[in-house]
Amino acid sequence: MSWASPASWRNQGGLCLPTKPAEWGTAGTVPAVQEPPSDLVVVGAGAAGLFASLTAARQGARVTLVSARPLAETASYWAQGGLAAALAEDDSPALHLRDTLTAGRGLVRRPAAAVLCEEAPARFADLEALGVRFDADRHGDLALGLEGGHGVRRVVHAGGSATGRRILRQLSADVVEQERIEVLDGRRVRALLGDGRVHGVACDDGRVVCARAVILASGGAAALWSRTTNPPGSYGSGLLLARAAGAELADLEFVQFHPTAVVGIPGREGFLVSEAVRGEGATLHDAAGERFVDELQPRDAVARAIHRLLAQTGEASVFLDMTAIDPARFPNVVAALREAGHDPATRRVPVSPASHYAMGGITSDLHGRSTVPGLYAVGECACTGLHGANRLASNSLSECFVFGHRAALAALDEPAPGGTAAAPPDADLTPAPSRETREAMWRDAGLERSAGGLHRLHEDPHPLARLVAASALAREESRGAHARADFPATDPDLDGRHSVVAADAATPDLVKWT
Ligand SMILES: Cc1cc2nc3c(=O)[nH]c(=O)nc-3n(C[C@H](O)[C@H](O)[C@H](O)COP(=O)(O)OP(=O)(O)OC[C@H]3O[C@@H](n4cnc5c(N)ncnc54)[C@H](O)[C@@H]3O)c2cc1C
C-alpha cells in the first residue's frame, strides 16, 4: 500500500524562504527569516518521524514532515516482531533493562537504556489511545510474546506479524487528520541549513523549510550491505546529512545481522522470518536435519552460529522448521512464503543471515539532541548508546516512540530561527551506494571482519562505507555484533567505550560515555 497524500499536503504553507535556487540571496546567503511558519521539521515518516510529528503537533506546534519514500518502503512498515515494553505482572522496567544490558555486551549506555525501559509502557499506552489495537489472548488479555534475549514475555504485536504495518497505518491516518502537520511526501532532504545551528532543510525539489529545530528520523543504514532485510532507502542518508552539518557519528561498526532471512525462494530473497517465530518454538536445522544452536540466544550468537556452519559446509542456507507453529500467529510471514510457493506449515524454510539493524548512528543524548544545536536524531538513525553492541529484539520500535516523544518536546524549546542561512551546497551529500559498494560491505564488513578486508573497504568511494571500515578497524576486539576474526576476544578495556567520529575526522576515537 502506498501512502496516498491528500491535496492539502501539497500546499505551500510550509515555506519560509525562497523556493528556487535562482532566488537565493547574493554571496550564498538567503534573506532573513521573519516569521517561521514551522516550529519543527521532521525528516522521515517511519515510526519515529510520525510519532515525533504527532507529539509536537499535540503541543500546538506547526510541523513540516518530509518523507522521501512511500510509507510501505519504510523499515517501520516492515516490522514484524513487535515492540518491547514491561507490561506483564511478572515484569518490570528493571528486568527489561537487565536483558537490554546483557544483549548489549558491556557497551550499553545505561541512562539511555533506562529511559527506554521506563518509558516504553507509557508510549505503548499512547499508541493504544491513538487506536492501535494490539493482539489479545483468548481471555481478552494482552498477548505478550517471547523473543530471543528476553527473560520474560514482553513483546506486543498487532495483527500477528503485521505490527509495523498496523501501527504506521494508524499513525499516518492521525497525521493526515492533524491540521498542524504539513506533509511533503516524495521529497528528499538534500542538505541541512544553518551555520553552527541547524534551522532548516533544503529538499531535492529546491524547496527550503525553516524551523526552530530539525529532527532526523531518516532510518538506518543496513541497506549499505548487499544482503539485507531492509528497504533500499535505508542506506544512512541521515547520517551523511548530519555529518555534513557538523554532527558526530558513533558506533558505526555495530550492525546486527538477522539470523533468519529467506534464501533461494524466488521473489522473497532477504525476506525476514521474525524472531518471534523462534520464540514460539520454531527450530533451526542443518542440511542433515540436526539442530546446532540454542535458538533463543541473542541474535548475534544465533547469526554467527549459522554463518560459521555455512562457512564450514559451503551450503547456502540452514533450515527453519516452523511446521509446529500455528500459521494464524504469523499471517504475514506465512502468506508471503505461500505466495512464493513455499508452505512453511509442511516444509522447512531455507534461511541465512542478512544485514538488519544499525546500532550506530548520529550521536544523540537522552532527548535526541545531536552534537549540533538545533539538530535532533531519533529512531534508527540515532545512536544514544542504548543498544550497545547488540540490540535486544523489539527494542527499536519502542525506541522510536520513546525518543521520538522526548525529542519532539525538547526541540520545541529551541529558539526561533533568525538571520540568514548559508545556501545549500550543490554537491550530493547523500549518494546511494553502488552495487559494488554494497557487495564490498558484505564481503569486508560482514558477520566476521578482519584487518585485510577492512583496509580494502577503507578505500571505497562511498563515504559511509569508509567510515564503517574505519570504525571496525579501530575496534580491535570482538563484541556483540562486531566480530573480528583477527581479534576474537572481547577487550575489557573497551567496556563502555564508543567509537566516535567527529565531523572533521576520518577515523574514530574510542570514548567512554556516561
Ligand atoms: C524487515 C524488518 C523487520 C523488523 N522488525 C522489527 C520488530 O519486529 N520490532 C522492532 O522493534 N524493530 C524491528 N525492525 C527494526 C525497526 O523496524 C526499525 O529500526 C525502525 O522501524 C526504524 O524506524 P525509523 O522511523 O527510525 O526509520 P524508517 O521506518 O526506516 O523510516 C525512515 C524514513 O526516513 C525517510 N528518509 C530517509 N532519508 C531521507 C531523506 N534524505 N529525506 C527525506 N526522507 C528521508 C524514509 O523515506 C522513511 O520515511 C525491523 C526492521 C526490518 C527491516
Tab-separated table of N, CA and C in Angstrom, residues 253-399:
chain	number	residue	atom	x	y	z
A	253	GLU	N	30.520	0.532	13.534
A	253	GLU	CA	30.927	-0.862	13.281
A	253	GLU	C	29.884	-1.874	13.744
A	254	PHE	N	28.904	-1.406	14.532
A	254	PHE	CA	27.939	-2.345	15.098
A	254	PHE	C	26.690	-2.439	14.228
A	255	VAL	N	26.631	-3.479	13.444
A	255	VAL	CA	25.483	-3.719	12.581
A	255	VAL	C	24.994	-5.128	12.843
A	256	GLN	N	23.717	-5.218	13.139
A	256	GLN	CA	23.183	-6.521	13.506
A	256	GLN	C	22.781	-7.297	12.256
A	257	PHE	N	23.145	-8.562	12.264
A	257	PHE	CA	22.745	-9.449	11.168
A	257	PHE	C	21.617	-10.348	11.681
A	258	HIS	N	20.491	-10.292	11.007
A	258	HIS	CA	19.377	-11.122	11.450
A	258	HIS	C	19.649	-12.552	11.019
A	259	PRO	N	19.409	-13.520	11.921
A	259	PRO	CA	19.777	-14.901	11.567
A	259	PRO	C	18.914	-15.517	10.479
A	260	THR	N	17.639	-15.118	10.396
A	260	THR	CA	16.734	-15.902	9.551
A	260	THR	C	16.066	-15.064	8.459
A	261	ALA	N	16.844	-14.757	7.417
A	261	ALA	CA	16.286	-14.132	6.218
A	261	ALA	C	16.236	-15.225	5.134
A	262	VAL	N	15.168	-15.198	4.374
A	262	VAL	CA	14.915	-16.257	3.398
A	262	VAL	C	15.982	-16.294	2.299
A	263	VAL	N	16.364	-17.500	1.918
A	263	VAL	CA	17.338	-17.714	0.828
A	263	VAL	C	16.706	-18.571	-0.256
A	264	GLY	N	16.869	-18.133	-1.489
A	264	GLY	CA	16.567	-19.017	-2.622
A	264	GLY	C	15.102	-19.300	-2.876
A	265	ILE	N	14.204	-18.527	-2.282
A	265	ILE	CA	12.782	-18.652	-2.662
A	265	ILE	C	12.489	-17.452	-3.556
A	266	PRO	N	12.314	-17.682	-4.859
A	266	PRO	CA	12.206	-16.563	-5.799
A	266	PRO	C	11.143	-15.556	-5.359
A	267	GLY	N	11.498	-14.278	-5.417
A	267	GLY	CA	10.573	-13.220	-5.038
A	267	GLY	C	10.606	-12.909	-3.552
A	268	ARG	N	11.314	-13.705	-2.756
A	268	ARG	CA	11.324	-13.478	-1.306
A	268	ARG	C	12.747	-13.421	-0.745
A	269	GLU	N	13.741	-13.197	-1.588
A	269	GLU	CA	15.130	-13.156	-1.136
A	269	GLU	C	15.284	-12.064	-0.061
A	270	GLY	N	15.856	-12.437	1.073
A	270	GLY	CA	16.079	-11.453	2.139
A	270	GLY	C	14.851	-11.202	2.998
A	271	PHE	N	13.711	-11.808	2.640
A	271	PHE	CA	12.502	-11.612	3.457
A	271	PHE	C	12.755	-12.162	4.858
A	272	LEU	N	12.355	-11.368	5.848
A	272	LEU	CA	12.693	-11.730	7.215
A	272	LEU	C	11.628	-12.620	7.845
A	273	VAL	N	12.092	-13.702	8.446
A	273	VAL	CA	11.174	-14.521	9.245
A	273	VAL	C	11.420	-14.141	10.697
A	274	SER	N	10.413	-13.538	11.295
A	274	SER	CA	10.562	-12.905	12.600
A	274	SER	C	11.154	-13.834	13.663
A	275	GLU	N	11.949	-13.197	14.525
A	275	GLU	CA	12.498	-13.845	15.715
A	275	GLU	C	11.390	-14.481	16.572
A	276	ALA	N	10.231	-13.829	16.550
A	276	ALA	CA	9.117	-14.302	17.385
A	276	ALA	C	8.726	-15.732	17.017
A	277	VAL	N	8.991	-16.122	15.776
A	277	VAL	CA	8.671	-17.480	15.354
A	277	VAL	C	9.500	-18.480	16.163
A	278	ARG	N	10.780	-18.124	16.388
A	278	ARG	CA	11.617	-18.997	17.221
A	278	ARG	C	11.176	-18.918	18.682
A	279	GLY	N	10.727	-17.744	19.107
A	279	GLY	CA	10.203	-17.605	20.464
A	279	GLY	C	9.020	-18.532	20.704
A	280	GLU	N	8.282	-18.790	19.642
A	280	GLU	CA	7.111	-19.671	19.782
A	280	GLU	C	7.464	-21.138	19.554
A	281	GLY	N	8.747	-21.428	19.296
A	281	GLY	CA	9.145	-22.835	19.228
A	281	GLY	C	9.717	-23.318	17.903
A	282	ALA	N	9.861	-22.440	16.902
A	282	ALA	CA	10.475	-22.886	15.647
A	282	ALA	C	11.950	-23.216	15.889
A	283	THR	N	12.467	-24.185	15.163
A	283	THR	CA	13.842	-24.655	15.401
A	283	THR	C	14.689	-24.549	14.134
A	284	LEU	N	16.006	-24.490	14.345
A	284	LEU	CA	16.941	-24.376	13.220
A	284	LEU	C	17.678	-25.701	13.024
A	285	HIS	N	17.870	-26.072	11.755
A	285	HIS	CA	18.464	-27.377	11.434
A	285	HIS	C	19.504	-27.226	10.336
A	286	ASP	N	20.522	-28.092	10.387
A	286	ASP	CA	21.483	-28.099	9.284
A	286	ASP	C	20.927	-28.967	8.143
A	287	ALA	N	21.754	-29.131	7.094
A	287	ALA	CA	21.260	-29.854	5.914
A	287	ALA	C	20.915	-31.301	6.244
A	288	ALA	N	21.572	-31.846	7.304
A	288	ALA	CA	21.282	-33.234	7.694
A	288	ALA	C	20.085	-33.312	8.632
A	289	GLY	N	19.503	-32.185	8.939
A	289	GLY	CA	18.310	-32.185	9.791
A	289	GLY	C	18.613	-32.044	11.273
A	290	GLU	N	19.917	-31.901	11.633
A	290	GLU	CA	20.285	-31.800	13.050
A	290	GLU	C	20.150	-30.367	13.549
A	291	ARG	N	19.747	-30.211	14.804
A	291	ARG	CA	19.778	-28.883	15.428
A	291	ARG	C	21.215	-28.577	15.841
A	292	PHE	N	21.612	-27.299	15.768
A	292	PHE	CA	23.026	-26.985	16.023
A	292	PHE	C	23.205	-25.748	16.897
A	293	VAL	N	22.121	-25.114	17.351
A	293	VAL	CA	22.259	-23.872	18.108
A	293	VAL	C	21.043	-23.722	19.021
A	294	ASP	N	21.236	-23.038	20.163
A	294	ASP	CA	20.098	-22.691	21.021
A	294	ASP	C	19.403	-21.499	20.363
A	295	GLU	N	18.218	-21.731	19.851
A	295	GLU	CA	17.535	-20.721	19.020
A	295	GLU	C	17.142	-19.465	19.790
A	296	LEU	N	17.126	-19.538	21.125
A	296	LEU	CA	16.690	-18.363	21.896
A	296	LEU	C	17.858	-17.509	22.400
A	297	GLN	N	19.055	-17.814	21.976
A	297	GLN	CA	20.172	-16.926	22.306
A	297	GLN	C	19.970	-15.579	21.601
A	298	PRO	N	20.662	-14.489	22.074
A	298	PRO	CA	20.580	-13.225	21.333
A	298	PRO	C	20.978	-13.426	19.868
A	299	ARG	N	20.455	-12.546	19.032
A	299	ARG	CA	20.546	-12.834	17.601
A	299	ARG	C	21.963	-12.821	17.049
A	300	ASP	N	22.891	-12.074	17.656
A	300	ASP	CA	24.256	-12.122	17.114
A	300	ASP	C	24.844	-13.521	17.280
A	301	ALA	N	24.537	-14.168	18.405
A	301	ALA	CA	25.081	-15.505	18.637
A	301	ALA	C	24.460	-16.497	17.659
A	302	VAL	N	23.159	-16.380	17.438
A	302	VAL	CA	22.491	-17.306	16.510
A	302	VAL	C	22.994	-17.061	15.076
A	303	ALA	N	23.087	-15.778	14.698
A	303	ALA	CA	23.525	-15.453	13.327
A	303	ALA	C	24.942	-15.965	13.078
A	304	ARG	N	25.814	-15.797	14.071
A	304	ARG	CA	27.198	-16.229	13.871
A	304	ARG	C	27.302	-17.756	13.813
A	305	ALA	N	26.479	-18.423	14.609
A	305	ALA	CA	26.490	-19.899	14.565
A	305	ALA	C	26.099	-20.369	13.161
A	306	ILE	N	25.114	-19.723	12.571
A	306	ILE	CA	24.695	-20.106	11.204
A	306	ILE	C	25.818	-19.782	10.216
A	307	HIS	N	26.377	-18.565	10.348
A	307	HIS	CA	27.441	-18.124	9.432
A	307	HIS	C	28.613	-19.117	9.453
A	308	ARG	N	29.007	-19.521	10.659
A	308	ARG	CA	30.162	-20.425	10.767
A	308	ARG	C	29.835	-21.800	10.193
A	309	LEU	N	28.633	-22.259	10.456
A	309	LEU	CA	28.237	-23.563	9.906
A	309	LEU	C	28.258	-23.513	8.377
A	310	LEU	N	27.720	-22.439	7.819
A	310	LEU	CA	27.668	-22.336	6.351
A	310	LEU	C	29.080	-22.207	5.769
A	311	ALA	N	29.956	-21.485	6.499
A	311	ALA	CA	31.338	-21.351	6.021
A	311	ALA	C	32.020	-22.724	6.000
A	312	GLN	N	31.727	-23.550	7.014
A	312	GLN	CA	32.332	-24.899	7.081
A	312	GLN	C	31.789	-25.814	5.993
A	313	THR	N	30.483	-25.782	5.796
A	313	THR	CA	29.856	-26.778	4.910
A	313	THR	C	29.784	-26.320	3.463
A	314	GLY	N	29.875	-25.005	3.245
A	314	GLY	CA	29.714	-24.476	1.889
A	314	GLY	C	28.267	-24.448	1.419
A	315	GLU	N	27.340	-24.802	2.322
A	315	GLU	CA	25.915	-24.752	1.952
A	315	GLU	C	25.457	-23.301	1.855
A	316	ALA	N	24.318	-23.081	1.162
A	316	ALA	CA	23.799	-21.714	1.020
A	316	ALA	C	22.870	-21.331	2.163
A	317	SER	N	22.321	-22.325	2.875
A	317	SER	CA	21.335	-21.987	3.909
A	317	SER	C	21.253	-23.081	4.961
A	318	VAL	N	20.672	-22.697	6.095
A	318	VAL	CA	20.188	-23.689	7.051
A	318	VAL	C	18.657	-23.689	6.917
A	319	PHE	N	17.980	-24.428	7.791
A	319	PHE	CA	16.538	-24.604	7.578
A	319	PHE	C	15.760	-24.328	8.861
A	320	LEU	N	14.753	-23.481	8.716
A	320	LEU	CA	13.916	-23.116	9.858
A	320	LEU	C	12.659	-23.979	9.822
A	321	ASP	N	12.475	-24.713	10.913
A	321	ASP	CA	11.304	-25.594	10.988
A	321	ASP	C	10.204	-24.899	11.779
A	322	MET	N	9.183	-24.439	11.068
A	322	MET	CA	8.050	-23.813	11.759
A	322	MET	C	6.776	-24.621	11.530
A	323	THR	N	6.970	-25.920	11.276
A	323	THR	CA	5.797	-26.756	10.982
A	323	THR	C	4.882	-26.916	12.206
A	324	ALA	N	5.470	-26.727	13.411
A	324	ALA	CA	4.629	-26.899	14.611
A	324	ALA	C	3.989	-25.582	15.064
A	325	ILE	N	4.241	-24.528	14.316
A	325	ILE	CA	3.732	-23.206	14.716
A	325	ILE	C	2.358	-22.969	14.097
A	326	ASP	N	1.482	-22.380	14.870
A	326	ASP	CA	0.145	-22.058	14.353
A	326	ASP	C	0.281	-20.962	13.288
A	327	PRO	N	-0.062	-21.257	12.025
A	327	PRO	CA	0.114	-20.251	10.953
A	327	PRO	C	-0.655	-18.960	11.252
A	328	ALA	N	-1.711	-19.052	12.046
A	328	ALA	CA	-2.515	-17.853	12.341
A	328	ALA	C	-1.742	-16.859	13.210
A	329	ARG	N	-0.680	-17.322	13.894
A	329	ARG	CA	0.112	-16.424	14.743
A	329	ARG	C	0.970	-15.490	13.887
A	330	PHE	N	1.337	-15.934	12.690
A	330	PHE	CA	2.243	-15.139	11.845
A	330	PHE	C	1.683	-15.044	10.425
A	331	PRO	N	0.511	-14.446	10.296
A	331	PRO	CA	-0.160	-14.484	8.989
A	331	PRO	C	0.657	-13.864	7.865
A	332	ASN	N	1.363	-12.758	8.170
A	332	ASN	CA	2.167	-12.100	7.118
A	332	ASN	C	3.257	-13.000	6.566
A	333	VAL	N	3.986	-13.610	7.509
A	333	VAL	CA	5.117	-14.452	7.117
A	333	VAL	C	4.596	-15.640	6.306
A	334	VAL	N	3.573	-16.274	6.831
A	334	VAL	CA	3.045	-17.470	6.174
A	334	VAL	C	2.487	-17.097	4.794
A	335	ALA	N	1.744	-15.990	4.733
A	335	ALA	CA	1.155	-15.595	3.446
A	335	ALA	C	2.250	-15.268	2.433
A	336	ALA	N	3.291	-14.550	2.874
A	336	ALA	CA	4.358	-14.172	1.935
A	336	ALA	C	5.062	-15.411	1.391
A	337	LEU	N	5.318	-16.382	2.271
A	337	LEU	CA	6.001	-17.589	1.810
A	337	LEU	C	5.089	-18.413	0.899
A	338	ARG	N	3.833	-18.504	1.281
A	338	ARG	CA	2.899	-19.285	0.434
A	338	ARG	C	2.742	-18.648	-0.938
A	339	GLU	N	2.687	-17.314	-0.933
A	339	GLU	CA	2.591	-16.606	-2.230
A	339	GLU	C	3.754	-16.978	-3.140
A	340	ALA	N	4.907	-17.222	-2.507
A	340	ALA	CA	6.101	-17.570	-3.294
A	340	ALA	C	6.182	-19.070	-3.556
A	341	GLY	N	5.125	-19.801	-3.172
A	341	GLY	CA	5.080	-21.232	-3.485
A	341	GLY	C	5.702	-22.128	-2.432
A	342	HIS	N	5.961	-21.576	-1.229
A	342	HIS	CA	6.602	-22.383	-0.191
A	342	HIS	C	5.675	-22.434	1.026
A	343	ASP	N	5.222	-23.641	1.405
A	343	ASP	CA	4.295	-23.725	2.541
A	343	ASP	C	5.071	-24.065	3.825
A	344	PRO	N	5.238	-23.083	4.737
A	344	PRO	CA	6.034	-23.343	5.941
A	344	PRO	C	5.345	-24.276	6.932
A	345	ALA	N	4.053	-24.558	6.710
A	345	ALA	CA	3.361	-25.498	7.606
A	345	ALA	C	3.770	-26.936	7.315
A	346	THR	N	4.337	-27.152	6.118
A	346	THR	CA	4.700	-28.529	5.760
A	346	THR	C	6.187	-28.688	5.405
A	347	ARG	N	6.862	-27.559	5.081
A	347	ARG	CA	8.276	-27.666	4.651
A	347	ARG	C	9.135	-26.678	5.401
A	348	ARG	N	10.355	-27.092	5.732
A	348	ARG	CA	11.294	-26.175	6.385
A	348	ARG	C	11.691	-25.052	5.424
A	349	VAL	N	11.962	-23.886	6.002
A	349	VAL	CA	12.246	-22.695	5.184
A	349	VAL	C	13.767	-22.476	5.130
A	350	PRO	N	14.351	-22.381	3.904
A	350	PRO	CA	15.796	-22.115	3.826
A	350	PRO	C	16.104	-20.677	4.243
A	351	VAL	N	17.012	-20.514	5.201
A	351	VAL	CA	17.324	-19.170	5.718
A	351	VAL	C	18.825	-19.021	5.928
A	352	SER	N	19.288	-17.762	5.925
A	352	SER	CA	20.662	-17.452	6.348
A	352	SER	C	20.673	-15.996	6.816
A	353	PRO	N	21.756	-15.544	7.468
A	353	PRO	CA	21.765	-14.176	7.995
A	353	PRO	C	21.760	-13.102	6.904
A	354	ALA	N	21.250	-11.930	7.277
A	354	ALA	CA	21.280	-10.746	6.404
A	354	ALA	C	21.411	-9.510	7.295
A	355	SER	N	22.029	-8.468	6.744
A	355	SER	CA	22.209	-7.227	7.498
A	355	SER	C	20.836	-6.638	7.847
A	356	HIS	N	20.673	-6.218	9.097
A	356	HIS	CA	19.308	-5.945	9.547
A	356	HIS	C	19.132	-4.633	10.298
A	357	TYR	N	20.059	-4.290	11.171
A	357	TYR	CA	19.808	-3.135	12.042
A	357	TYR	C	21.133	-2.475	12.413
A	358	ALA	N	21.189	-1.155	12.245
A	358	ALA	CA	22.407	-0.411	12.585
A	358	ALA	C	22.295	0.129	14.011
A	359	MET	N	23.163	-0.372	14.885
A	359	MET	CA	23.165	0.161	16.262
A	359	MET	C	23.778	1.555	16.289
A	360	GLY	N	24.712	1.810	15.381
A	360	GLY	CA	25.379	3.107	15.350
A	360	GLY	C	24.551	4.149	14.620
A	361	GLY	N	25.008	5.393	14.700
A	361	GLY	CA	24.293	6.467	14.016
A	361	GLY	C	24.758	7.825	14.488
A	362	ILE	N	23.822	8.758	14.506
A	362	ILE	CA	24.130	10.132	14.893
A	362	ILE	C	24.134	10.192	16.423
A	363	THR	N	25.252	10.599	16.990
A	363	THR	CA	25.338	10.665	18.450
A	363	THR	C	24.211	11.545	18.978
A	364	SER	N	23.422	10.988	19.919
A	364	SER	CA	22.342	11.816	20.464
A	364	SER	C	22.156	11.531	21.948
A	365	ASP	N	21.660	12.559	22.631
A	365	ASP	CA	21.542	12.452	24.085
A	365	ASP	C	20.164	11.920	24.483
A	366	LEU	N	19.841	12.038	25.739
A	366	LEU	CA	18.602	11.433	26.233
A	366	LEU	C	17.361	12.138	25.709
A	367	HIS	N	17.540	13.286	25.072
A	367	HIS	CA	16.404	13.999	24.462
A	367	HIS	C	16.540	14.054	22.948
A	368	GLY	N	17.403	13.212	22.397
A	368	GLY	CA	17.551	13.162	20.951
A	368	GLY	C	18.430	14.258	20.377
A	369	ARG	N	19.066	15.071	21.241
A	369	ARG	CA	19.894	16.163	20.709
A	369	ARG	C	21.179	15.602	20.121
A	370	SER	N	21.516	16.031	18.911
A	370	SER	CA	22.811	15.666	18.337
A	370	SER	C	23.860	16.610	18.922
A	371	THR	N	25.074	16.543	18.407
A	371	THR	CA	26.121	17.438	18.914
A	371	THR	C	26.065	18.811	18.244
A	372	VAL	N	25.116	19.017	17.343
A	372	VAL	CA	24.946	20.338	16.710
A	372	VAL	C	23.644	20.962	17.218
A	373	PRO	N	23.680	22.186	17.753
A	373	PRO	CA	22.452	22.806	18.246
A	373	PRO	C	21.374	22.838	17.155
A	374	GLY	N	20.147	22.564	17.580
A	374	GLY	CA	19.025	22.613	16.637
A	374	GLY	C	18.830	21.345	15.836
A	375	LEU	N	19.752	20.408	15.928
A	375	LEU	CA	19.629	19.160	15.165
A	375	LEU	C	19.408	17.991	16.129
A	376	TYR	N	18.333	17.245	15.878
A	376	TYR	CA	17.962	16.098	16.703
A	376	TYR	C	17.978	14.852	15.825
A	377	ALA	N	18.153	13.704	16.476
A	377	ALA	CA	18.092	12.438	15.726
A	377	ALA	C	17.359	11.413	16.579
A	378	VAL	N	16.397	10.730	15.966
A	378	VAL	CA	15.637	9.710	16.703
A	378	VAL	C	15.400	8.492	15.817
A	379	GLY	N	15.083	7.369	16.465
A	379	GLY	CA	14.854	6.136	15.714
A	379	GLY	C	16.182	5.526	15.300
A	380	GLU	N	16.140	4.790	14.198
A	380	GLU	CA	17.336	4.002	13.862
A	380	GLU	C	18.514	4.858	13.405
A	381	CYS	N	18.279	6.085	12.969
A	381	CYS	CA	19.428	6.906	12.541
A	381	CYS	C	20.220	7.439	13.737
A	382	ALA	N	19.656	7.320	14.946
A	382	ALA	CA	20.303	7.884	16.130
A	382	ALA	C	21.177	6.856	16.825
A	383	CYS	N	22.155	7.326	17.552
A	383	CYS	CA	22.915	6.448	18.440
A	383	CYS	C	22.928	7.092	19.826
A	384	THR	N	21.994	6.640	20.669
A	384	THR	CA	22.024	7.088	22.071
A	384	THR	C	22.940	6.191	22.888
A	385	GLY	N	23.332	5.061	22.305
A	385	GLY	CA	24.119	4.069	23.034
A	385	GLY	C	23.242	3.047	23.751
A	386	LEU	N	21.934	3.154	23.581
A	386	LEU	CA	21.062	2.270	24.369
A	386	LEU	C	21.150	0.815	23.941
A	387	HIS	N	21.514	0.563	22.689
A	387	HIS	CA	21.603	-0.834	22.227
A	387	HIS	C	22.992	-1.421	22.465
A	388	GLY	N	23.956	-0.568	22.784
A	388	GLY	CA	25.309	-1.060	22.967
A	388	GLY	C	25.797	-1.774	21.720
A	389	ALA	N	26.379	-2.966	21.923
A	389	ALA	CA	26.975	-3.690	20.804
A	389	ALA	C	25.983	-4.605	20.112
A	390	ASN	N	24.758	-4.661	20.625
A	390	ASN	CA	23.789	-5.587	20.060
A	390	ASN	C	22.394	-5.226	20.548
A	391	ARG	N	21.512	-4.900	19.622
A	391	ARG	CA	20.146	-4.525	20.020
A	391	ARG	C	19.358	-5.742	20.491
A	392	LEU	N	18.647	-5.572	21.585
A	392	LEU	CA	17.710	-6.603	22.022
A	392	LEU	C	16.481	-6.535	21.112
A	393	ALA	N	16.026	-7.695	20.648
A	393	ALA	CA	14.910	-7.736	19.698
A	393	ALA	C	13.730	-6.909	20.200
A	394	SER	N	13.119	-6.173	19.280
A	394	SER	CA	11.900	-5.382	19.538
A	394	SER	C	12.122	-4.140	20.391
A	395	ASN	N	13.373	-3.843	20.726
A	395	ASN	CA	13.638	-2.583	21.425
A	395	ASN	C	13.628	-1.394	20.464
A	396	SER	N	13.758	-1.646	19.155
A	396	SER	CA	13.920	-0.495	18.257
A	396	SER	C	12.611	0.230	17.988
A	397	LEU	N	11.505	-0.505	17.856
A	397	LEU	CA	10.237	0.223	17.695
A	397	LEU	C	9.943	1.023	18.960
A	398	SER	N	10.177	0.410	20.122
A	398	SER	CA	9.959	1.146	21.380
A	398	SER	C	10.821	2.395	21.401
A	399	GLU	N	12.063	2.269	20.936
A	399	GLU	CA	12.962	3.432	20.903
A	399	GLU	C	12.369	4.562	20.051
